Amino acid sequence: MSIEDKLVKSVSPDFEERVFSRVFNIRRPSDRRPEAVLVAENEQDVADGVKWAKDNGLSVTVRSGGHSWAVWSVQNNTLLIDLEHLNKASFDEATGIASAGPSIQGGAQLDPFLAERGRFLNGGHCPPVGIGGFLLQGGQGWNQRGWGWAAEHIVALDVVNADGELIRCDATQNEDLYWAARGAGPSFPGIVVKFHLQTRERFTYLGHSVQMFELEDFDEAFTWLQEIEPTITDTVEIVAVSQTSPEGMFDTPRRVFIITAVALVNSREEAEAALAPFQLNPILDRAIVNEPCMESSLESHREMQLQMNPEDHRWYCDNMWVEGEFTTVTKSLKKLFTEVPSQKAFTIWMGNGLMRPLPDMAFSLQSPGYVSCYFVYEDEKDDQYYRTWLNDAMAEAQPVTVGQYLGDSDMTNRQLKFMADENYAKLQEIIAKRDPEGRFVRYLAADPATVNKNHWEL
Ligand SMILES: Cc1cc2nc3c(=O)[nH]c(=O)nc-3n(C[C@H](O)[C@H](O)[C@H](O)COP(=O)(O)OP(=O)(O)OC[C@H]3O[C@@H](n4cnc5c(N)ncnc54)[C@H](O)[C@@H]3O)c2cc1C
């Protein structure tokens, strides 16, 4: 079958279905459509698709797991190459390197595969997210504060370049693409058809600390959390969440503030020691719930993630890297944590206060705290209200906002910095050299001329 025969074009009755197949966010663009969709069976199809796009004067977009909130894979004047079938994994016992196709689901598929081999990659929290988009934008995975960005574990990539050639990229060959792949996100000038990833020995015990507070305690609890977070050992992931109380807990569910910490270690004793500092919280007597160290598992955390991140919903989210004096940060984030006007919506803060130095790669912007707010809803008529509310709340946090993480961003709505200036300049040089004709789409932004700048600083 020729590549032409494998394309689904706009005249096909399947076209709309193929365009949005596997797209997680039901809030989809009405004004963007590709010219055709290619569901690649293998790497050769990907290469042939890029050549077909070149011959037909189109750019290329890619879908791995379909979890881009902003639906980056759907753009005008493009061939959309869907990598659904490139989802196999293999493992080399001698090196501990796992090789995996880009559409494998990090939590639901790759992690169980590695668990059977006693290995771990600190992949994403939500099970169905594809490793393709996740790794290219940095990858905020399990215990990122201690074990680094998931992209730091990429040792090599197999890439189809702008000429439709399959090439290997690592520290010694095609180094420029290896550098770019670790952070460029949706402006990477190529299609990754396989990732080679350094895994680590798997932890054997998971301890979970949970403290729940009423919203009136937010200021004190959150300011204290920021103070102690950098002192906690590097095997603990620390997250604060504003969410509606679990079903059945109160007669009428209400929003609460939760401090959670997960120790990924090798014994109960180790977990208890790692989580002990949380018991020093000076307002612990006001906690509605205090669980110092429950035994837990990644399976149960995955289940919780699936409940908080339901399919078949409309989503609106935005995010920021925050830095500042702790009480100022608390004040600036108060609206996002205490006034969210939707039952299913949630706001998170992830501690990154250890601030490990980053290796030389495109990904280059981080700060002591990461904040993201997610609206989860069903009715289209709420789109505008949630968007406006979130933009207002994000504006209140501008005094402590350093920039944003590509993974939770939508630059058609709000543009922020996501990369150090020198890294962004270097990336543009690599793109100009590797993809001079613009075969691959660039960042989808309201104003392409001001990408990588905080909009209020322009
Ligand atoms: C429910 C949910 C939970 C999430 N949790 C986390 C989390 O814990 N940590 C985190 O860091 N992020 C998280 N994210 C964000 C997520 O990592 C990003 O949206 C990421 O882009 C999704 O990757 P994907 O392959 O599934 O998406 P896709 O929509 O398939 O891809 C997004 C874009 O990435 C580029 N791309 C993807 N694959 C390739 C490839 N093989 N070659 C070249 N370019 C490619 C393309 O530009 C593509 O349009 C979450 C998202 C959702 C919806």
Short mmCIF file of C-alpha atoms and ligand atoms in Angstrom, two decimals:
data_model
loop_
_atom_site.label_atom_id
_atom_site.label_comp_id
_atom_site.label_asym_id
_atom_site.label_seq_id
_atom_site.Cartn_x
_atom_site.Cartn_y
_atom_site.Cartn_z
CA MET A 1 0.00 0.00 0.00
CA SER A 2 1.44 3.42 -0.90
CA ILE A 3 1.59 6.15 1.74
CA GLU A 4 -1.05 8.08 -0.24
CA ASP A 5 -3.46 5.15 0.26
CA LYS A 6 -2.92 5.23 4.02
CA LEU A 7 -3.93 8.88 4.41
CA VAL A 8 -7.29 9.90 5.83
CA LYS A 9 -8.27 13.14 4.09
CA SER A 10 -11.03 15.65 4.79
CA VAL A 11 -13.39 13.99 2.28
CA SER A 12 -13.28 10.75 4.25
CA PRO A 13 -16.24 10.04 6.57
CA ASP A 14 -13.64 9.03 9.22
CA PHE A 15 -11.75 12.31 9.01
CA GLU A 16 -13.12 14.10 12.11
CA GLU A 17 -12.85 10.91 14.14
CA ARG A 18 -9.19 10.44 13.09
CA VAL A 19 -8.32 14.10 13.72
CA PHE A 20 -9.42 13.86 17.35
CA SER A 21 -8.81 10.20 18.00
CA ARG A 22 -7.16 9.77 21.43
CA VAL A 23 -7.26 13.51 22.21
CA PHE A 24 -7.83 13.72 25.97
CA ASN A 25 -9.32 17.22 26.23
CA ILE A 26 -12.91 17.35 24.94
CA ARG A 27 -12.57 21.15 24.63
CA ARG A 28 -11.22 21.06 21.09
CA PRO A 29 -10.26 23.73 18.57
CA SER A 30 -12.99 24.60 16.07
CA ASP A 31 -10.72 26.61 13.76
CA ARG A 32 -7.83 24.18 13.25
CA ARG A 33 -7.79 21.06 11.06
CA PRO A 34 -4.98 19.18 9.28
CA GLU A 35 -5.18 18.44 5.55
CA ALA A 36 -4.76 14.73 6.21
CA VAL A 37 -4.06 12.20 8.97
CA LEU A 38 -1.60 9.32 8.73
CA VAL A 39 -1.82 6.58 11.33
CA ALA A 40 1.73 5.24 11.06
CA GLU A 41 2.14 1.48 11.40
CA ASN A 42 5.92 1.70 11.78
CA GLU A 43 8.97 3.95 11.50
CA GLN A 44 9.02 3.64 7.69
CA ASP A 45 5.49 5.08 7.52
CA VAL A 46 6.65 8.06 9.60
CA ALA A 47 9.55 8.69 7.22
CA ASP A 48 7.30 8.30 4.15
CA GLY A 49 4.75 10.64 5.73
CA VAL A 50 7.36 13.38 6.23
CA LYS A 51 8.44 13.01 2.57
CA TRP A 52 4.81 13.13 1.41
CA ALA A 53 4.26 16.33 3.43
CA LYS A 54 7.41 17.83 1.87
CA ASP A 55 6.23 16.96 -1.66
CA ASN A 56 2.84 18.49 -0.92
CA GLY A 57 4.09 21.66 0.76
CA LEU A 58 2.65 20.84 4.18
CA SER A 59 4.07 21.00 7.66
CA VAL A 60 3.84 18.03 10.00
CA THR A 61 2.26 17.66 13.44
CA VAL A 62 2.62 14.63 15.67
CA ARG A 63 0.45 12.81 18.19
CA SER A 64 1.94 10.36 20.68
CA GLY A 65 -0.35 10.03 23.71
CA GLY A 66 -2.83 12.80 22.80
CA HIS A 67 -2.60 14.51 26.21
CA SER A 68 -1.60 17.99 25.14
CA TRP A 69 -4.16 20.20 26.91
CA ALA A 70 -4.04 22.71 24.06
CA VAL A 71 -4.34 19.94 21.41
CA TRP A 72 -1.06 20.90 19.71
CA SER A 73 -1.36 17.96 17.32
CA VAL A 74 -4.25 19.61 15.44
CA GLN A 75 -3.09 22.52 13.29
CA ASN A 76 -3.89 24.00 9.88
CA ASN A 77 -1.96 23.23 6.67
CA THR A 78 -0.44 20.09 8.11
CA LEU A 79 -0.21 16.36 7.83
CA LEU A 80 -0.97 14.92 11.27
CA ILE A 81 1.11 11.79 11.89
CA ASP A 82 -0.45 9.68 14.62
CA LEU A 83 2.10 7.41 16.33
CA GLU A 84 -0.49 5.27 18.14
CA HIS A 85 1.14 2.01 17.01
CA LEU A 86 4.68 2.99 18.01
CA ASN A 87 4.13 1.87 21.58
CA LYS A 88 6.41 -1.13 22.18
CA ALA A 89 9.04 -1.39 24.91
CA SER A 90 12.18 -3.46 25.38
CA PHE A 91 14.80 -3.61 28.13
CA ASP A 92 18.53 -4.27 28.16
CA GLU A 93 19.51 -6.02 31.41
CA ALA A 94 23.18 -5.21 30.95
CA THR A 95 22.79 -1.43 30.79
CA GLY A 96 19.43 -0.86 32.49
CA ILE A 97 18.33 1.04 29.39
CA ALA A 98 14.69 0.77 28.33
CA SER A 99 13.78 1.55 24.73
CA ALA A 100 10.20 2.59 24.09
CA GLY A 101 7.99 3.95 21.34
CA PRO A 102 6.65 7.49 21.90
CA SER A 103 2.98 6.59 22.31
CA ILE A 104 3.50 4.10 25.11
CA GLN A 105 1.58 5.33 28.16
CA GLY A 106 4.12 6.22 30.84
CA GLY A 107 2.15 5.14 33.92
CA ALA A 108 -0.30 2.60 32.53
CA GLN A 109 2.09 0.66 30.25
CA LEU A 110 5.78 1.52 30.64
CA ASP A 111 5.84 1.54 34.45
CA PRO A 112 4.29 -1.96 34.87
CA PHE A 113 6.73 -3.24 32.20
CA LEU A 114 9.66 -1.84 34.20
CA ALA A 115 8.21 -2.97 37.54
CA GLU A 116 8.34 -6.59 36.34
CA ARG A 117 12.08 -6.07 35.87
CA GLY A 118 12.62 -4.30 39.21
CA ARG A 119 13.31 -0.99 37.43
CA PHE A 120 11.85 2.51 37.51
CA LEU A 121 11.75 5.64 35.36
CA ASN A 122 10.37 8.71 37.07
CA GLY A 123 7.60 9.16 34.53
CA GLY A 124 4.40 11.19 34.72
CA HIS A 125 1.79 10.93 37.44
CA CYS A 126 -1.30 10.36 35.34
CA PRO A 127 -1.24 6.82 33.85
CA PRO A 128 -2.35 7.38 30.22
CA VAL A 129 -0.05 10.31 29.31
CA GLY A 130 2.21 9.40 26.35
CA ILE A 131 5.96 9.54 26.92
CA GLY A 132 6.44 11.41 23.59
CA GLY A 133 5.11 14.84 24.49
CA PHE A 134 5.94 14.35 28.18
CA LEU A 135 9.68 13.70 27.69
CA LEU A 136 10.19 16.32 24.97
CA GLN A 137 9.00 19.14 27.22
CA GLY A 138 11.09 18.05 30.23
CA GLY A 139 8.80 15.62 32.01
CA GLN A 140 7.70 16.40 35.55
CA GLY A 141 7.59 12.84 36.84
CA TRP A 142 7.55 11.05 40.17
CA ASN A 143 9.89 12.72 42.66
CA GLN A 144 11.22 15.15 40.08
CA ARG A 145 12.56 17.31 42.94
CA GLY A 146 14.96 14.52 43.91
CA TRP A 147 15.52 12.44 40.79
CA GLY A 148 15.43 15.13 38.16
CA TRP A 149 13.38 15.83 35.10
CA ALA A 150 12.39 12.69 33.22
CA ALA A 151 14.13 14.02 30.08
CA GLU A 152 17.43 13.85 31.97
CA HIS A 153 17.16 10.07 31.64
CA ILE A 154 17.11 10.11 27.83
CA VAL A 155 20.40 8.59 26.66
CA ALA A 156 19.54 8.44 22.95
CA LEU A 157 16.71 8.95 20.50
CA ASP A 158 15.78 7.61 17.08
CA VAL A 159 14.46 10.53 15.06
CA VAL A 160 12.92 11.02 11.62
CA ASN A 161 14.35 14.33 10.42
CA ALA A 162 12.96 16.98 8.05
CA ASP A 163 14.21 15.01 5.01
CA GLY A 164 12.45 11.86 6.14
CA GLU A 165 15.69 10.11 7.22
CA LEU A 166 15.92 7.96 10.34
CA ILE A 167 18.88 9.06 12.48
CA ARG A 168 20.29 8.27 15.93
CA CYS A 169 20.80 11.22 18.29
CA ASP A 170 22.88 11.03 21.45
CA ALA A 171 25.83 12.68 23.17
CA THR A 172 28.22 11.77 20.32
CA GLN A 173 26.13 11.98 17.13
CA ASN A 174 23.55 14.55 16.08
CA GLU A 175 24.23 16.12 19.47
CA ASP A 176 22.28 19.25 18.59
CA LEU A 177 19.03 17.28 18.26
CA TYR A 178 19.84 15.32 21.43
CA TRP A 179 20.23 18.67 23.23
CA ALA A 180 16.98 20.03 21.74
CA ALA A 181 14.90 16.92 22.43
CA ARG A 182 15.33 17.44 26.16
CA GLY A 183 13.09 20.49 26.52
CA ALA A 184 12.03 21.84 23.11
CA GLY A 185 8.57 20.29 23.50
CA PRO A 186 6.22 20.99 20.58
CA SER A 187 8.85 22.80 18.51
CA PHE A 188 11.27 19.89 18.21
CA PRO A 189 12.51 19.77 14.58
CA GLY A 190 11.94 16.06 14.03
CA ILE A 191 9.77 13.12 15.02
CA VAL A 192 11.03 10.88 17.78
CA VAL A 193 10.16 7.28 16.91
CA LYS A 194 12.00 5.69 19.84
CA PHE A 195 13.39 6.85 23.20
CA HIS A 196 16.29 5.09 24.95
CA LEU A 197 15.98 5.74 28.67
CA GLN A 198 18.25 5.07 31.64
CA THR A 199 16.16 3.41 34.33
CA ARG A 200 16.98 3.16 38.05
CA GLU A 201 16.54 0.37 40.58
CA ARG A 202 12.97 0.33 41.78
CA PHE A 203 12.12 1.39 45.35
CA THR A 204 10.43 -1.31 47.42
CA TYR A 205 8.43 0.74 49.92
CA LEU A 206 6.14 3.70 49.43
CA GLY A 207 5.08 5.75 52.46
CA HIS A 208 2.43 8.45 52.20
CA SER A 209 1.86 11.36 54.60
CA VAL A 210 -1.41 13.32 54.38
CA GLN A 211 -2.50 16.41 56.30
CA MET A 212 -5.85 18.03 55.53
CA PHE A 213 -6.84 21.55 56.62
CA GLU A 214 -9.77 23.92 56.33
CA LEU A 215 -9.17 26.75 53.87
CA GLU A 216 -8.95 29.29 56.71
CA ASP A 217 -5.65 27.59 57.67
CA PHE A 218 -4.19 27.93 54.17
CA ASP A 219 -1.92 30.92 54.93
CA GLU A 220 -0.18 29.35 57.91
CA ALA A 221 -0.04 25.79 56.56
CA PHE A 222 1.27 26.77 53.13
CA THR A 223 3.87 29.28 54.36
CA TRP A 224 5.22 26.65 56.76
CA LEU A 225 5.30 24.04 53.98
CA GLN A 226 7.44 26.30 51.79
CA GLU A 227 9.87 26.79 54.68
CA ILE A 228 10.44 23.12 55.41
CA GLU A 229 10.24 21.73 51.88
CA PRO A 230 13.92 22.31 50.96
CA THR A 231 14.97 20.53 54.16
CA ILE A 232 13.15 17.29 53.31
CA THR A 233 15.28 14.46 51.93
CA ASP A 234 15.47 13.89 48.15
CA THR A 235 13.48 10.64 48.10
CA VAL A 236 10.23 12.47 48.97
CA GLU A 237 7.79 14.04 46.52
CA ILE A 238 5.88 16.96 48.09
CA VAL A 239 2.61 18.34 46.78
CA ALA A 240 -0.01 20.72 48.21
CA VAL A 241 -3.50 20.48 46.75
CA SER A 242 -6.69 22.50 46.91
CA GLN A 243 -9.57 20.20 46.11
CA THR A 244 -13.10 19.28 47.16
CA SER A 245 -13.19 16.94 50.16
CA PRO A 246 -13.49 13.21 49.40
CA GLU A 247 -17.03 11.90 48.99
CA GLY A 248 -18.71 10.99 52.29
CA MET A 249 -16.25 12.89 54.47
CA PHE A 250 -18.61 15.79 55.28
CA ASP A 251 -22.40 16.06 54.91
CA THR A 252 -21.81 18.76 52.32
CA PRO A 253 -18.52 18.44 50.46
CA ARG A 254 -16.29 21.52 50.74
CA ARG A 255 -12.94 22.68 49.42
CA VAL A 256 -9.96 21.74 51.62
CA PHE A 257 -6.20 22.28 51.59
CA ILE A 258 -4.08 19.12 51.66
CA ILE A 259 -0.35 18.66 52.18
CA THR A 260 0.84 15.30 50.86
CA ALA A 261 4.28 13.76 50.76
CA VAL A 262 5.26 10.43 49.21
CA ALA A 263 8.50 8.72 50.23
CA LEU A 264 9.79 6.34 47.52
CA VAL A 265 12.23 4.27 49.58
CA ASN A 266 13.15 0.73 50.59
CA SER A 267 11.68 0.14 54.04
CA ARG A 268 9.00 1.38 56.42
CA GLU A 269 11.70 2.74 58.76
CA GLU A 270 13.20 4.79 55.94
CA ALA A 271 9.77 6.16 54.99
CA GLU A 272 8.94 7.11 58.60
CA ALA A 273 12.25 8.92 58.99
CA ALA A 274 11.85 10.75 55.67
CA LEU A 275 8.32 11.90 56.48
CA ALA A 276 8.86 12.67 60.19
CA PRO A 277 9.52 16.44 59.66
CA PHE A 278 5.90 16.89 58.54
CA GLN A 279 4.81 16.10 62.10
CA LEU A 280 6.52 19.33 63.20
CA ASN A 281 3.81 21.37 61.49
CA PRO A 282 2.95 23.99 64.14
CA ILE A 283 -0.77 23.92 63.32
CA LEU A 284 -1.11 20.13 63.26
CA ASP A 285 -3.70 20.31 66.07
CA ARG A 286 -6.02 22.01 63.55
CA ALA A 287 -5.64 19.29 60.90
CA ILE A 288 -8.90 17.55 59.93
CA VAL A 289 -6.79 14.57 58.87
CA ASN A 290 -3.23 13.68 59.86
CA GLU A 291 -1.76 10.44 58.51
CA PRO A 292 1.97 10.46 59.29
CA CYS A 293 3.01 7.49 57.11
CA MET A 294 0.50 5.21 55.42
CA GLU A 295 1.83 2.29 53.42
CA SER A 296 0.90 2.94 49.81
CA SER A 297 1.66 1.85 46.24
CA LEU A 298 2.01 3.41 42.82
CA GLU A 299 -1.08 1.43 41.76
CA SER A 300 -3.24 3.20 44.35
CA HIS A 301 -1.76 6.58 43.38
CA ARG A 302 -2.52 5.83 39.73
CA GLU A 303 -6.12 5.07 40.73
CA MET A 304 -6.36 8.45 42.52
CA GLN A 305 -4.90 10.19 39.47
CA LEU A 306 -7.51 8.60 37.21
CA GLN A 307 -10.28 9.79 39.53
CA MET A 308 -8.98 13.36 39.60
CA ASN A 309 -8.27 13.40 35.86
CA PRO A 310 -11.41 11.91 34.30
CA GLU A 311 -11.73 11.33 30.56
CA ASP A 312 -14.57 12.78 28.45
CA HIS A 313 -14.37 16.19 30.11
CA ARG A 314 -13.54 19.69 29.02
CA TRP A 315 -10.33 20.96 30.57
CA TYR A 316 -8.89 24.36 31.11
CA CYS A 317 -5.57 24.67 32.88
CA ASP A 318 -2.70 27.06 33.36
CA ASN A 319 0.52 27.01 35.31
CA MET A 320 3.55 28.93 36.55
CA TRP A 321 6.94 28.60 38.13
CA VAL A 322 6.90 30.65 41.35
CA GLU A 323 9.65 32.15 43.43
CA GLY A 324 9.64 34.74 46.20
CA GLU A 325 9.53 35.45 49.89
CA PHE A 326 7.25 32.76 51.34
CA THR A 327 4.47 34.99 52.73
CA THR A 328 4.36 36.90 49.44
CA VAL A 329 4.04 33.62 47.54
CA THR A 330 1.22 32.56 49.87
CA LYS A 331 -0.60 35.86 49.37
CA SER A 332 -0.16 35.75 45.59
CA LEU A 333 -1.51 32.20 45.32
CA LYS A 334 -4.39 32.58 47.78
CA LYS A 335 -7.09 33.01 45.15
CA LEU A 336 -5.92 29.91 43.26
CA PHE A 337 -6.03 27.79 46.40
CA THR A 338 -9.06 29.11 48.26
CA GLU A 339 -11.54 30.55 45.76
CA VAL A 340 -11.64 28.08 42.86
CA PRO A 341 -15.28 28.31 41.70
CA SER A 342 -15.84 24.74 40.54
CA GLN A 343 -16.32 21.52 42.47
CA LYS A 344 -14.11 19.25 40.36
CA ALA A 345 -11.34 21.80 39.79
CA PHE A 346 -8.08 21.50 41.68
CA THR A 347 -4.90 23.51 42.18
CA ILE A 348 -1.51 21.98 42.98
CA TRP A 349 1.83 23.25 44.23
CA MET A 350 4.85 20.98 43.85
CA GLY A 351 7.98 21.60 45.87
CA ASN A 352 11.19 21.88 43.89
CA GLY A 353 13.19 23.71 46.52
CA LEU A 354 16.22 21.44 46.30
CA MET A 355 16.94 23.19 42.96
CA ARG A 356 19.35 20.63 41.55
CA PRO A 357 21.55 22.11 38.83
CA LEU A 358 20.37 21.10 35.35
CA PRO A 359 22.53 19.41 32.72
CA ASP A 360 23.12 21.27 29.45
CA MET A 361 19.87 20.74 27.53
CA ALA A 362 17.07 22.85 26.08
CA PHE A 363 15.01 22.59 29.27
CA SER A 364 16.41 25.33 31.46
CA LEU A 365 13.78 27.13 33.51
CA GLN A 366 12.67 25.94 36.94
CA SER A 367 12.09 27.51 40.34
CA PRO A 368 11.46 26.37 43.95
CA GLY A 369 7.71 25.92 43.41
CA TYR A 370 5.47 24.80 40.58
CA VAL A 371 1.77 25.72 40.53
CA SER A 372 -0.94 24.53 38.19
CA CYS A 373 -4.71 24.91 38.29
CA TYR A 374 -7.06 22.55 36.43
CA PHE A 375 -10.71 23.14 35.62
CA VAL A 376 -12.59 19.93 34.84
CA TYR A 377 -16.13 20.38 33.54
CA GLU A 378 -18.68 19.26 31.01
CA ASP A 379 -20.61 22.23 29.70
CA GLU A 380 -19.22 24.29 26.81
CA LYS A 381 -20.99 27.38 28.09
CA ASP A 382 -18.56 27.45 31.06
CA ASP A 383 -15.48 27.83 28.80
CA GLN A 384 -15.32 31.61 28.89
CA TYR A 385 -16.08 31.95 32.60
CA TYR A 386 -13.32 29.53 33.64
CA ARG A 387 -10.84 31.03 31.22
CA THR A 388 -11.47 34.53 32.57
CA TRP A 389 -11.37 33.38 36.19
CA LEU A 390 -8.10 31.54 35.67
CA ASN A 391 -6.49 34.43 33.80
CA ASP A 392 -7.46 36.78 36.66
CA ALA A 393 -6.10 34.40 39.31
CA MET A 394 -2.85 33.93 37.35
CA ALA A 395 -2.54 37.73 37.05
CA GLU A 396 -2.73 38.03 40.87
CA ALA A 397 0.24 35.68 41.04
CA GLN A 398 2.39 37.64 38.59
CA PRO A 399 4.58 39.22 41.33
CA VAL A 400 5.96 35.75 42.12
CA THR A 401 5.76 34.20 38.63
CA VAL A 402 9.04 33.35 36.95
CA GLY A 403 7.62 31.58 33.90
CA GLN A 404 5.76 28.44 32.90
CA TYR A 405 6.20 24.73 32.18
CA LEU A 406 5.36 23.82 28.58
CA GLY A 407 3.49 20.68 29.66
CA ASP A 408 0.55 22.54 31.21
CA SER A 409 0.63 25.59 28.94
CA ASP A 410 -1.55 27.02 26.19
CA MET A 411 0.19 29.88 24.45
CA THR A 412 -2.88 30.74 22.40
CA ASN A 413 -4.26 32.12 25.68
CA ARG A 414 -1.27 33.29 27.75
CA GLN A 415 2.39 33.51 26.79
CA LEU A 416 5.13 33.13 29.37
CA LYS A 417 8.80 32.36 29.43
CA PHE A 418 9.65 28.63 29.56
CA MET A 419 13.36 28.50 28.65
CA ALA A 420 16.49 30.49 29.52
CA ASP A 421 17.15 33.15 26.85
CA GLU A 422 20.44 31.63 25.70
CA ASN A 423 18.87 28.17 25.42
CA TYR A 424 15.95 29.56 23.44
CA ALA A 425 18.37 31.34 21.07
CA LYS A 426 20.37 28.13 20.63
CA LEU A 427 17.19 26.16 19.94
CA GLN A 428 16.19 28.63 17.21
CA GLU A 429 19.61 28.14 15.56
CA ILE A 430 19.19 24.35 15.65
CA ILE A 431 15.69 24.59 14.17
CA ALA A 432 16.89 26.94 11.40
CA LYS A 433 19.69 24.51 10.49
CA ARG A 434 17.74 21.25 10.81
CA ASP A 435 14.40 22.35 9.44
CA PRO A 436 14.87 25.41 7.22
CA GLU A 437 11.63 24.84 5.29
CA GLY A 438 9.47 24.60 8.41
CA ARG A 439 8.54 20.96 7.87
CA PHE A 440 7.64 20.67 11.55
CA VAL A 441 5.29 23.11 13.25
CA ARG A 442 6.65 25.62 15.75
CA TYR A 443 5.15 26.70 19.08
CA LEU A 444 1.44 27.36 18.69
CA ALA A 445 1.07 30.87 20.12
CA ALA A 446 -1.23 33.88 19.83
CA ASP A 447 1.82 36.00 18.97
CA PRO A 448 4.71 33.92 17.56
CA ALA A 449 6.97 37.00 17.68
CA THR A 450 6.88 37.14 21.49
CA VAL A 451 7.20 33.45 22.36
CA ASN A 452 9.31 32.79 25.48
CA LYS A 453 8.57 36.15 27.08
CA ASN A 454 6.35 36.87 30.08
CA HIS A 455 3.48 38.86 28.55
CA TRP A 456 3.50 41.53 31.29
CA GLU A 457 7.19 42.26 30.72
CA LEU A 458 6.76 43.17 27.03
C1 LIG B 1 -4.41 14.17 32.58
C2 LIG B 1 -3.04 14.75 32.34
C3 LIG B 1 -2.05 14.57 33.29
C4 LIG B 1 -0.77 15.09 33.08
N1 LIG B 1 0.21 14.88 34.03
C5 LIG B 1 1.49 15.32 33.80
C6 LIG B 1 2.55 15.08 34.73
O1 LIG B 1 2.39 14.45 35.76
N2 LIG B 1 3.77 15.58 34.43
C7 LIG B 1 4.02 16.28 33.27
O2 LIG B 1 5.15 16.69 33.04
N3 LIG B 1 3.04 16.53 32.40
C8 LIG B 1 1.79 16.07 32.63
N4 LIG B 1 0.79 16.34 31.72
C9 LIG B 1 1.10 17.14 30.54
C10 LIG B 1 1.60 16.23 29.42
O3 LIG B 1 2.86 15.71 29.75
C11 LIG B 1 1.72 17.01 28.12
O4 LIG B 1 0.47 17.44 27.72
C12 LIG B 1 2.38 16.17 27.02
O5 LIG B 1 2.56 16.98 25.88
C13 LIG B 1 1.53 14.98 26.66
O6 LIG B 1 2.24 14.12 25.82
P1 LIG B 1 1.43 13.22 24.79
O7 LIG B 1 2.41 12.52 23.94
O8 LIG B 1 0.41 12.42 25.52
O9 LIG B 1 0.65 14.36 23.99
P2 LIG B 1 0.42 14.65 22.44
O10 LIG B 1 -0.76 15.55 22.42
O11 LIG B 1 0.37 13.41 21.65
O12 LIG B 1 1.72 15.43 22.04
C14 LIG B 1 1.88 16.78 22.37
C15 LIG B 1 2.85 17.42 21.40
O13 LIG B 1 4.18 16.99 21.70
C16 LIG B 1 4.93 16.86 20.50
N5 LIG B 1 5.25 15.44 20.32
C17 LIG B 1 4.65 14.39 20.91
N6 LIG B 1 5.24 13.26 20.54
C18 LIG B 1 6.23 13.58 19.70
C19 LIG B 1 7.21 12.83 18.97
N7 LIG B 1 7.26 11.51 19.09
N8 LIG B 1 8.09 13.49 18.18
C20 LIG B 1 8.04 14.84 18.06
N9 LIG B 1 7.13 15.61 18.72
C21 LIG B 1 6.24 14.98 19.53
C22 LIG B 1 4.02 17.31 19.39
O14 LIG B 1 4.22 18.69 19.17
C23 LIG B 1 2.63 17.05 19.95
O15 LIG B 1 1.64 17.81 19.34
C24 LIG B 1 -0.49 15.82 31.89
C25 LIG B 1 -1.49 16.00 30.93
C26 LIG B 1 -2.76 15.46 31.14
C27 LIG B 1 -3.83 15.65 30.11
#
